[in-house]
Tab-separated table of C-alpha atoms and ligand atoms in Angstrom:
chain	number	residue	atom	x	y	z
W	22	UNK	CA	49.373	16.477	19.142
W	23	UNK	CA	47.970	18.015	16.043
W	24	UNK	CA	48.800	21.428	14.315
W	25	UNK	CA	46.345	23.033	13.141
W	26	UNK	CA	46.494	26.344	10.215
W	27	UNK	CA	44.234	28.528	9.018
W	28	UNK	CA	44.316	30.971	5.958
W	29	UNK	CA	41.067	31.065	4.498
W	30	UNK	CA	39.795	34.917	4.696
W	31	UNK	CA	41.899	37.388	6.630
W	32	UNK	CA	42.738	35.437	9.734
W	33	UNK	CA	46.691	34.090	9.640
W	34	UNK	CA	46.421	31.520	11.921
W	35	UNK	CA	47.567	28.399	13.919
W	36	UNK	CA	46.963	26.040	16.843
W	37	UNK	CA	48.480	22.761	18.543
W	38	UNK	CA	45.624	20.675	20.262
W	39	UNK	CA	46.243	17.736	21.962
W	40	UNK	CA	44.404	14.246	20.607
W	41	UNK	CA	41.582	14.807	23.456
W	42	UNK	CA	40.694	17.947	22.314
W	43	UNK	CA	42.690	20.509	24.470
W	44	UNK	CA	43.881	23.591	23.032
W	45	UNK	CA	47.904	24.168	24.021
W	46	UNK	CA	47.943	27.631	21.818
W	47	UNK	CA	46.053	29.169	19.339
W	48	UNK	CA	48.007	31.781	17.635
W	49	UNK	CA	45.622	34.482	15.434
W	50	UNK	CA	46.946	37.383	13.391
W	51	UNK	CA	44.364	38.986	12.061
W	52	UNK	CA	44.722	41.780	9.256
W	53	UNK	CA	41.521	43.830	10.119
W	54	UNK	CA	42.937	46.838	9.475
W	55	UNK	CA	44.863	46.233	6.274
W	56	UNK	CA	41.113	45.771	4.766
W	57	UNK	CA	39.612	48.147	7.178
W	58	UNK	CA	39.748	51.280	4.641
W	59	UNK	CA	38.804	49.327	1.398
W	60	UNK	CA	35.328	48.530	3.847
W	61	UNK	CA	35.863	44.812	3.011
W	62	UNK	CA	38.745	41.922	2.496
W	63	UNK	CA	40.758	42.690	-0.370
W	64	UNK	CA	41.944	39.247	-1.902
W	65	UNK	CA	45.260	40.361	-3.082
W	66	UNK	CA	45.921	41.842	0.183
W	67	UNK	CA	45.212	39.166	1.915
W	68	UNK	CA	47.565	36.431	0.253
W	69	UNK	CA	50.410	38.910	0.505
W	70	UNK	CA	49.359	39.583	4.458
W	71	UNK	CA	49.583	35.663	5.263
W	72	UNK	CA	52.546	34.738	2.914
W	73	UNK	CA	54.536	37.440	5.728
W	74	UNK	CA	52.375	36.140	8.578
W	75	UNK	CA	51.785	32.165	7.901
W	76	UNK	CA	55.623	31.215	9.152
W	77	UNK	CA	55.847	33.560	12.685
W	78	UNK	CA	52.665	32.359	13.144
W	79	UNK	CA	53.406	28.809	13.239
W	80	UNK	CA	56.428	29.030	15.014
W	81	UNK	CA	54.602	31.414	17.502
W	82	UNK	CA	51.756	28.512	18.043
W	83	UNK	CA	54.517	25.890	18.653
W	84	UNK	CA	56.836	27.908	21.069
W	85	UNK	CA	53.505	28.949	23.472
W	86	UNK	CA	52.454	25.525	23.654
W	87	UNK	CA	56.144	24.475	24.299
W	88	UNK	CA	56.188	21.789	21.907
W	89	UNK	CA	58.437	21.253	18.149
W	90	UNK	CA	57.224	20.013	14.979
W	91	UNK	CA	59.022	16.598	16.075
W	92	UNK	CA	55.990	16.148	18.765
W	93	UNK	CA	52.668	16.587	15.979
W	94	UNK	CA	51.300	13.378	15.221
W	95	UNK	CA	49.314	15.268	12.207
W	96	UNK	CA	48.555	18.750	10.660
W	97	UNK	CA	44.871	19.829	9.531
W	98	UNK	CA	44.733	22.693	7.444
W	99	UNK	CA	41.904	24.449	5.291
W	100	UNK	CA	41.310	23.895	2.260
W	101	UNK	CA	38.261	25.165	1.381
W	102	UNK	CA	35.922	27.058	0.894
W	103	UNK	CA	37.697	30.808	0.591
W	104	UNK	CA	39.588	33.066	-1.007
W	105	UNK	CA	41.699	31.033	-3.459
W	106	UNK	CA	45.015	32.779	-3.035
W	107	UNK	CA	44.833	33.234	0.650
W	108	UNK	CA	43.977	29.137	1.265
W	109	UNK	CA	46.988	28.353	-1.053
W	110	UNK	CA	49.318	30.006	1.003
W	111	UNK	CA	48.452	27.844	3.882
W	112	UNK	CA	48.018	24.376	2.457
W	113	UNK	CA	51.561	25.179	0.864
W	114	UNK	CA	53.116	25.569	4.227
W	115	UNK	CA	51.398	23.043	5.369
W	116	UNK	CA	52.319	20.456	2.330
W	117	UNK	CA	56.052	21.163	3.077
W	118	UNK	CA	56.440	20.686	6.480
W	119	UNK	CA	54.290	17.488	6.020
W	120	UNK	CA	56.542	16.377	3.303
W	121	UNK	CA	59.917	17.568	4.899
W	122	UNK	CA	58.693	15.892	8.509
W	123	UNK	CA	56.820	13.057	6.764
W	124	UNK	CA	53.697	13.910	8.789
W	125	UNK	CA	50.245	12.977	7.773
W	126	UNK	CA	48.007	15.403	6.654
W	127	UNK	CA	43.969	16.078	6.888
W	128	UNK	CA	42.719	18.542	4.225
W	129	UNK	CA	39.711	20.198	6.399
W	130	UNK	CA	36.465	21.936	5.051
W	131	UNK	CA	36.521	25.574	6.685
W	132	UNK	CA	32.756	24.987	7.763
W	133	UNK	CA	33.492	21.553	9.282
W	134	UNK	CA	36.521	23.215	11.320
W	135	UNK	CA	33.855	25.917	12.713
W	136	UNK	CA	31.520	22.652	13.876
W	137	UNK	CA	34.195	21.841	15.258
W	138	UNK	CA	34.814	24.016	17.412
W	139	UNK	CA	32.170	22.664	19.596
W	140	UNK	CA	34.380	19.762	20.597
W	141	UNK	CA	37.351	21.548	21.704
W	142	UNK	CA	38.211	21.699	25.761
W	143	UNK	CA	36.545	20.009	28.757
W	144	UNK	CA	32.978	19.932	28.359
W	145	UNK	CA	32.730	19.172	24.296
W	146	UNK	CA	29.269	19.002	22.749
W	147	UNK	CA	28.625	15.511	21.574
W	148	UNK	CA	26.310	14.844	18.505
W	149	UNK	CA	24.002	14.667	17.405
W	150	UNK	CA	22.400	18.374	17.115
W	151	UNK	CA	21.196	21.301	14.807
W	152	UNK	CA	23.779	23.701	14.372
W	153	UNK	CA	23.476	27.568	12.980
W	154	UNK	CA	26.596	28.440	11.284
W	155	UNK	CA	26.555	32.311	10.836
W	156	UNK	CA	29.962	33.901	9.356
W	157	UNK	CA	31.147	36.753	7.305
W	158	UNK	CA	30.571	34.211	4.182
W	159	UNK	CA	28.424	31.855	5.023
W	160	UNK	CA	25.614	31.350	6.863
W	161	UNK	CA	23.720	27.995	6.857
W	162	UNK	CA	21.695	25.247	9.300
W	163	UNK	CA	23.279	21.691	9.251
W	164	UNK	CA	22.302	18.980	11.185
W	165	UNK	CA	25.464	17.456	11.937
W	166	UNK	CA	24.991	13.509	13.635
W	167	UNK	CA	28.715	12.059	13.992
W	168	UNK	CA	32.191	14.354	14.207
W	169	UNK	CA	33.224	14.194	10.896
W	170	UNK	CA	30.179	15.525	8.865
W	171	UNK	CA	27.292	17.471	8.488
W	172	UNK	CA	23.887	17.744	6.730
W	173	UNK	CA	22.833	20.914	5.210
W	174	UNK	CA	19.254	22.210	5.697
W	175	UNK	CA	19.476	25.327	4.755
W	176	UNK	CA	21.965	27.746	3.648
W	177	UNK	CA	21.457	31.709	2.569
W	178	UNK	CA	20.305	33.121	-0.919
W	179	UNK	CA	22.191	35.766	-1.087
W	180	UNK	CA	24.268	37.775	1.509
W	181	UNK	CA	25.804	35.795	4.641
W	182	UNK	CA	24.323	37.214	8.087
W	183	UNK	CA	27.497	38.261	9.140
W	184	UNK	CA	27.822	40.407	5.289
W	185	UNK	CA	24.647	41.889	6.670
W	186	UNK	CA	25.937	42.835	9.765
W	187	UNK	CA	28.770	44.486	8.209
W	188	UNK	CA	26.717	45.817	4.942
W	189	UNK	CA	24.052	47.449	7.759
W	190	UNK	CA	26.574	49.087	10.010
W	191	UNK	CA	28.675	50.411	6.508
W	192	UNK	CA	24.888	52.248	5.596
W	193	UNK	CA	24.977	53.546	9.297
W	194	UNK	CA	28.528	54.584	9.339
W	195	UNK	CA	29.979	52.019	11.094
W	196	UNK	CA	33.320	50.921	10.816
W	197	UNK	CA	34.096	47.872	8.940
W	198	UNK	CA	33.531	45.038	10.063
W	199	UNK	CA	30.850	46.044	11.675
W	200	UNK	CA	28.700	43.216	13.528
W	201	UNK	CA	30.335	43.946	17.161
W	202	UNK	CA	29.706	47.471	16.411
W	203	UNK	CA	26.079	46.969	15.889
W	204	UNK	CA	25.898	44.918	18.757
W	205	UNK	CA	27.302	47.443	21.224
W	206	UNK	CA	25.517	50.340	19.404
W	207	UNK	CA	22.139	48.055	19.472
W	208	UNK	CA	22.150	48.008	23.724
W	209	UNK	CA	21.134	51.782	23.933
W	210	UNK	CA	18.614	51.462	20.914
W	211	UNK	CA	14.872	50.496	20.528
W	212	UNK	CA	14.829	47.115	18.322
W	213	UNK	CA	10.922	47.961	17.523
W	214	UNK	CA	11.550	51.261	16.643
W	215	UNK	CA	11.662	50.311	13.110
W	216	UNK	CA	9.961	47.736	11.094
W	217	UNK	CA	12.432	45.878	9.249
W	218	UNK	CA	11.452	43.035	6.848
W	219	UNK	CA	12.273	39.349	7.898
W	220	UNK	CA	12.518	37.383	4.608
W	221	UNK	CA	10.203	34.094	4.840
W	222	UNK	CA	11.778	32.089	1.716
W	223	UNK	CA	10.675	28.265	1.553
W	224	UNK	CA	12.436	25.586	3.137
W	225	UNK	CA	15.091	26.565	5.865
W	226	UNK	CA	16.854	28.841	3.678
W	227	UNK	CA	17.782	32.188	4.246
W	228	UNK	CA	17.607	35.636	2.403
W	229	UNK	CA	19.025	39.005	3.600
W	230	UNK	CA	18.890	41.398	0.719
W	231	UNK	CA	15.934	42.442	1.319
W	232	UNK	CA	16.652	43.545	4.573
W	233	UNK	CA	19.604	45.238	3.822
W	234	UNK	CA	17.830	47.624	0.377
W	235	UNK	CA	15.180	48.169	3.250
W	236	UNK	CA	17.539	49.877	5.723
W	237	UNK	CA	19.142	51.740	2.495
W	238	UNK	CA	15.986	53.080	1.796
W	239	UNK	CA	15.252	54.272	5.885
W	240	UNK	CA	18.339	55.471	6.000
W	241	UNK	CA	18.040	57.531	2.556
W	242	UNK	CA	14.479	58.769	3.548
W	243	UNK	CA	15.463	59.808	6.947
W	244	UNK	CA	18.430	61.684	5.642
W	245	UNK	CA	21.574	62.689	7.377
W	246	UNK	CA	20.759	64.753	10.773
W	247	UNK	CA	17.886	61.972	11.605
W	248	UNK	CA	20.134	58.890	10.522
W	249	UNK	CA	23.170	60.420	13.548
W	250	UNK	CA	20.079	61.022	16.048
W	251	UNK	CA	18.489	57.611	15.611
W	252	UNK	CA	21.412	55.572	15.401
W	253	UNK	CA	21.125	53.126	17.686
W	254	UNK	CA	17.479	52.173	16.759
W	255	UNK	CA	18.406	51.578	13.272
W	256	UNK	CA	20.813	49.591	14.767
W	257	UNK	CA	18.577	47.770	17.461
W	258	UNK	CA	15.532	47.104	14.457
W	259	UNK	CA	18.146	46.128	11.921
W	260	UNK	CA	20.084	43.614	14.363
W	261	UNK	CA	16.710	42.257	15.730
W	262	UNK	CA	15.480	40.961	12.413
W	263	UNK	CA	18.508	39.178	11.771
W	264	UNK	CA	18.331	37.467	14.818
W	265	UNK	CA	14.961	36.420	14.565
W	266	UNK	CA	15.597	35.309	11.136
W	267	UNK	CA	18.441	33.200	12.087
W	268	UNK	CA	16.757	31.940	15.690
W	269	UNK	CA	13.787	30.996	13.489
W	270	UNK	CA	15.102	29.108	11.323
W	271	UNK	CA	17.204	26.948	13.225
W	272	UNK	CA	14.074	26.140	15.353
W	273	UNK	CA	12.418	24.710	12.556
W	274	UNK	CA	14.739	23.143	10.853
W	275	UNK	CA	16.134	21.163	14.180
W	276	UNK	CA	12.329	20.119	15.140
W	277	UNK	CA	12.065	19.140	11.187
W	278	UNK	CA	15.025	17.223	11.460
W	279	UNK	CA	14.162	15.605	14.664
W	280	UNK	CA	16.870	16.853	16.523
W	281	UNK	CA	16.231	18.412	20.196
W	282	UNK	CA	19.621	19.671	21.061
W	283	UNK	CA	21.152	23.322	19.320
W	284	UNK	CA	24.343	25.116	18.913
W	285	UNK	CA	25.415	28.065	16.921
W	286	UNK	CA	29.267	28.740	15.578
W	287	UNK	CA	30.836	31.388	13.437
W	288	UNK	CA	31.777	34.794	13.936
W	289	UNK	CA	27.984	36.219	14.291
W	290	UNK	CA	28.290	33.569	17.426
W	291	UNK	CA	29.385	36.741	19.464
W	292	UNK	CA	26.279	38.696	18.876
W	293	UNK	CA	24.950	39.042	22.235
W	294	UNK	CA	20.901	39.399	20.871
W	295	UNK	CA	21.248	35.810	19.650
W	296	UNK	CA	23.075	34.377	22.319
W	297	UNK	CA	20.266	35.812	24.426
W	298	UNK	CA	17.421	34.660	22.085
W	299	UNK	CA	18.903	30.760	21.969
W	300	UNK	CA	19.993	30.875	25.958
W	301	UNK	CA	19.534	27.109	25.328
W	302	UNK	CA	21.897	26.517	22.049
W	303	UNK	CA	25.616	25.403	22.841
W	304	UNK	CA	27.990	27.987	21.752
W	305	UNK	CA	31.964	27.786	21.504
W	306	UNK	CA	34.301	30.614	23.750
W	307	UNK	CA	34.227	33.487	21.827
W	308	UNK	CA	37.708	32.949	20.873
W	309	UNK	CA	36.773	29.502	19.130
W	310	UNK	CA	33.672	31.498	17.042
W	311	UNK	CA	35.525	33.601	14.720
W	312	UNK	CA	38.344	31.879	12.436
W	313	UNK	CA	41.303	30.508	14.217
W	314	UNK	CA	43.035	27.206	13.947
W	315	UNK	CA	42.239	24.939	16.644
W	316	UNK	CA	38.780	24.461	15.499
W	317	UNK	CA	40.945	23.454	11.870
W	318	UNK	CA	43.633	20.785	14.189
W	319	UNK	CA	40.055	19.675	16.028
W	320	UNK	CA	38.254	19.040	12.641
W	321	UNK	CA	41.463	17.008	11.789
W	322	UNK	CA	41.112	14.614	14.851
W	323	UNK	CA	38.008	13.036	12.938
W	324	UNK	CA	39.410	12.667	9.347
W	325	UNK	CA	41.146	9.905	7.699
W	326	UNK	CA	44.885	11.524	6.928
W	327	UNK	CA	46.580	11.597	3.573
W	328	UNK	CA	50.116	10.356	3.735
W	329	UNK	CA	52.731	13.242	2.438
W	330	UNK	CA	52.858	11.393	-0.766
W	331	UNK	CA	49.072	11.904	-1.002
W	332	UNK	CA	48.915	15.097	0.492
W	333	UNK	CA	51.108	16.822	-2.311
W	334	UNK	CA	48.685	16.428	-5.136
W	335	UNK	CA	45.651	17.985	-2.971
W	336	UNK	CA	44.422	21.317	-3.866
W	337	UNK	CA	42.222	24.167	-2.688
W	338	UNK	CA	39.325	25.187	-3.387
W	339	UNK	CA	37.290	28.428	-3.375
W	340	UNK	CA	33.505	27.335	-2.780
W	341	UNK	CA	32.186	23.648	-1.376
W	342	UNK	CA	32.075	21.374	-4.201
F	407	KG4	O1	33.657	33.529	11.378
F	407	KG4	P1	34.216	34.870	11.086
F	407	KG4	O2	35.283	35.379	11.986
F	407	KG4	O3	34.849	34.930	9.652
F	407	KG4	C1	34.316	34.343	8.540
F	407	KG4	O4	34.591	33.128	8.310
F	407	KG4	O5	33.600	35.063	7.821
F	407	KG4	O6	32.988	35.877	11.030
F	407	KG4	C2	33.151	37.269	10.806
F	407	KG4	C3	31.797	37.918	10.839
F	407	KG4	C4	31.835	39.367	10.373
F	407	KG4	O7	30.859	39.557	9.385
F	407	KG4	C5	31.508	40.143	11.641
F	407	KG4	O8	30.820	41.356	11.401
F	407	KG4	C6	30.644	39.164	12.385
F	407	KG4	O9	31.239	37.911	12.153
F	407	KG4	N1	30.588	39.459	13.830
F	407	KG4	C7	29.464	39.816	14.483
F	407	KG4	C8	29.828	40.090	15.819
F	407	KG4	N2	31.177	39.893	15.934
F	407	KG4	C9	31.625	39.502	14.701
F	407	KG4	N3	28.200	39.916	14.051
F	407	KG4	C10	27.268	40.287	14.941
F	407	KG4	N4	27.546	40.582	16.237
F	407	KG4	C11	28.800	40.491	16.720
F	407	KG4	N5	29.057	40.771	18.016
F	408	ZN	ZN1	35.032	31.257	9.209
């Protein structure tokens, strides 16, 4: 079996998998609303949140799947990218208990763990394919061929989709984050009610800030009363241009790249538009697309693992090198 843990952003989290890919628990505390009133993840607040959360966590992950830390054959945790402060509280556990149980341990890539989360459970996808990662940080195409890596085609300018999610529904009033808010306020709207701008930037890259100054300046020019009457179209128009960007660019970038099969992972996964506009794109259990840790123990089933020894020198780090 393998342990996985999580603590890049504001998810605490852990998971034991078996070596086939089966998920035995997947344990997620999530400190939404300790960021919920700042309209955003506070860094600070965050390592302080998972240095209290990181040990029930674990032991909560290993009592639901009925197992000790005598039974893991390896632990994956994140390394990188994320918030500096948060990661390190989660490779530290995770260095300790590999040193104190002299367990091998595989550093993961937070991005590879979300590919990875297609090959969790009964029915894994098998590469190769084009994948759309869309998060609250990061939002990129990558071809990925074998389990262990990935190719990047494109990757965003500026804001993540997901940050545009949450920066739109913040401008509408929205509470934070605000992507599944959209996307429940979006069903009763008109998406061609408004014309918002869908940025066409060369290669397969990806832009949103344009977008985003564009609904500032609707929502500015139609002032208050009209902004609370037309809610839900600003919300339909403003969702529907980030799915086509996103939709778009994953279509050419996977026929560019040769490859015929698609999948999409990530938090923005759960948007129900772009589920609906890719109805032929694999896409993880919702529970598997935002950040938890048995897409982290998964990535770990395809790595080479450090020995303790090893493991104690590695470090995290805050963006991909
Ligand atoms: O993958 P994730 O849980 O965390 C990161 O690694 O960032 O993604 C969180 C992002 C947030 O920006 C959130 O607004 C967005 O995913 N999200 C959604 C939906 N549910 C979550 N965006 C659009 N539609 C949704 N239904
Ligand atoms: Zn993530």
């Amino acid at each position: 079996m393998i342990l996985g843990i999580e603590s890049s952003c504001d998810e605490t989290a852990a998971a034991v998998i078996t070596h086939e890919g089966q998920v035995l628990s997947s344990v997620i505390a999530s400190q939404g609303d300790y960021h919920a009133r700042y309209g955003g993840v506070v860094p600070e607040v965050a390592s302080r949140r998972h240095l209290e959360q990181i040990g029930p966590v674990i032991h909560e992950a290993l009592f639901a799947a009925g197992v000790g830390l005598d039974d893991m054959a390896r632990i994956g945790v994140t390394r990188g990218p994320g918030l500096i402060g948060a990661l390190l509280v989660g490779l530290s556990t995770a260095k300790a208990m590999a040193w104190a149980k002299g367990l091998p341990l595989v550093p993961v890539n937070h991005l590879q763990g979300h590919v990875a989360s297609l090959f969790l459970g009964n029915s894994p996808l098998e590469p190769p394919f084009a994948c759309l990662l869309a998060t609250g940080g990061h939002t990129q195409v990558l071809a990925v061929r074998n389990h262990g890596s990935f190719e990047r085609l494109g990757t965003t300018l500026d804001d993540a989709a997901g940050e545009a999610f949450d920066k739109g529904a913040r401008l509408l009033g929205l509470p934070y984050p605000g992507g599944a808010a959209i996307d429940a306020l979006a069903q009763e709207g008109d998406p061609l009610a408004f014309s918002f701008p869908v940025a066409n930037v060369p290669g397969f890259d990806f832009s949103f800030s344009g977008l985003k100054t564009s609904l500032l300046y609707t929502v500015r020019d139609l002032g208050e009363v009209a902004v609370a009457e037309r809610r839900a179209d600003l919300a339909a128009s403003y969702q529907r241009a980030i799915v086509l960007a996103l939709t778009r660019r994953l279509r050419q970038a996977a026929d560019a790249a040769g490859l015929t099969r698609l999948a999409v992972v990530g938090g923005v996964a759960a948007n129900s538009e772009l589920r609906a506009a890719l109805p032929d794109a694999a896409v993880a259990p919702l529970a598997l697309c935002t950040d938890n840790a048995a897409m982290i123990a998964s990535a770990a089933r395809y790595a080479e693992p450090l020995s303790p020894a090893e493991a104690l020198v590695v470090d995290a780090y805050a963006s991909a090198p």
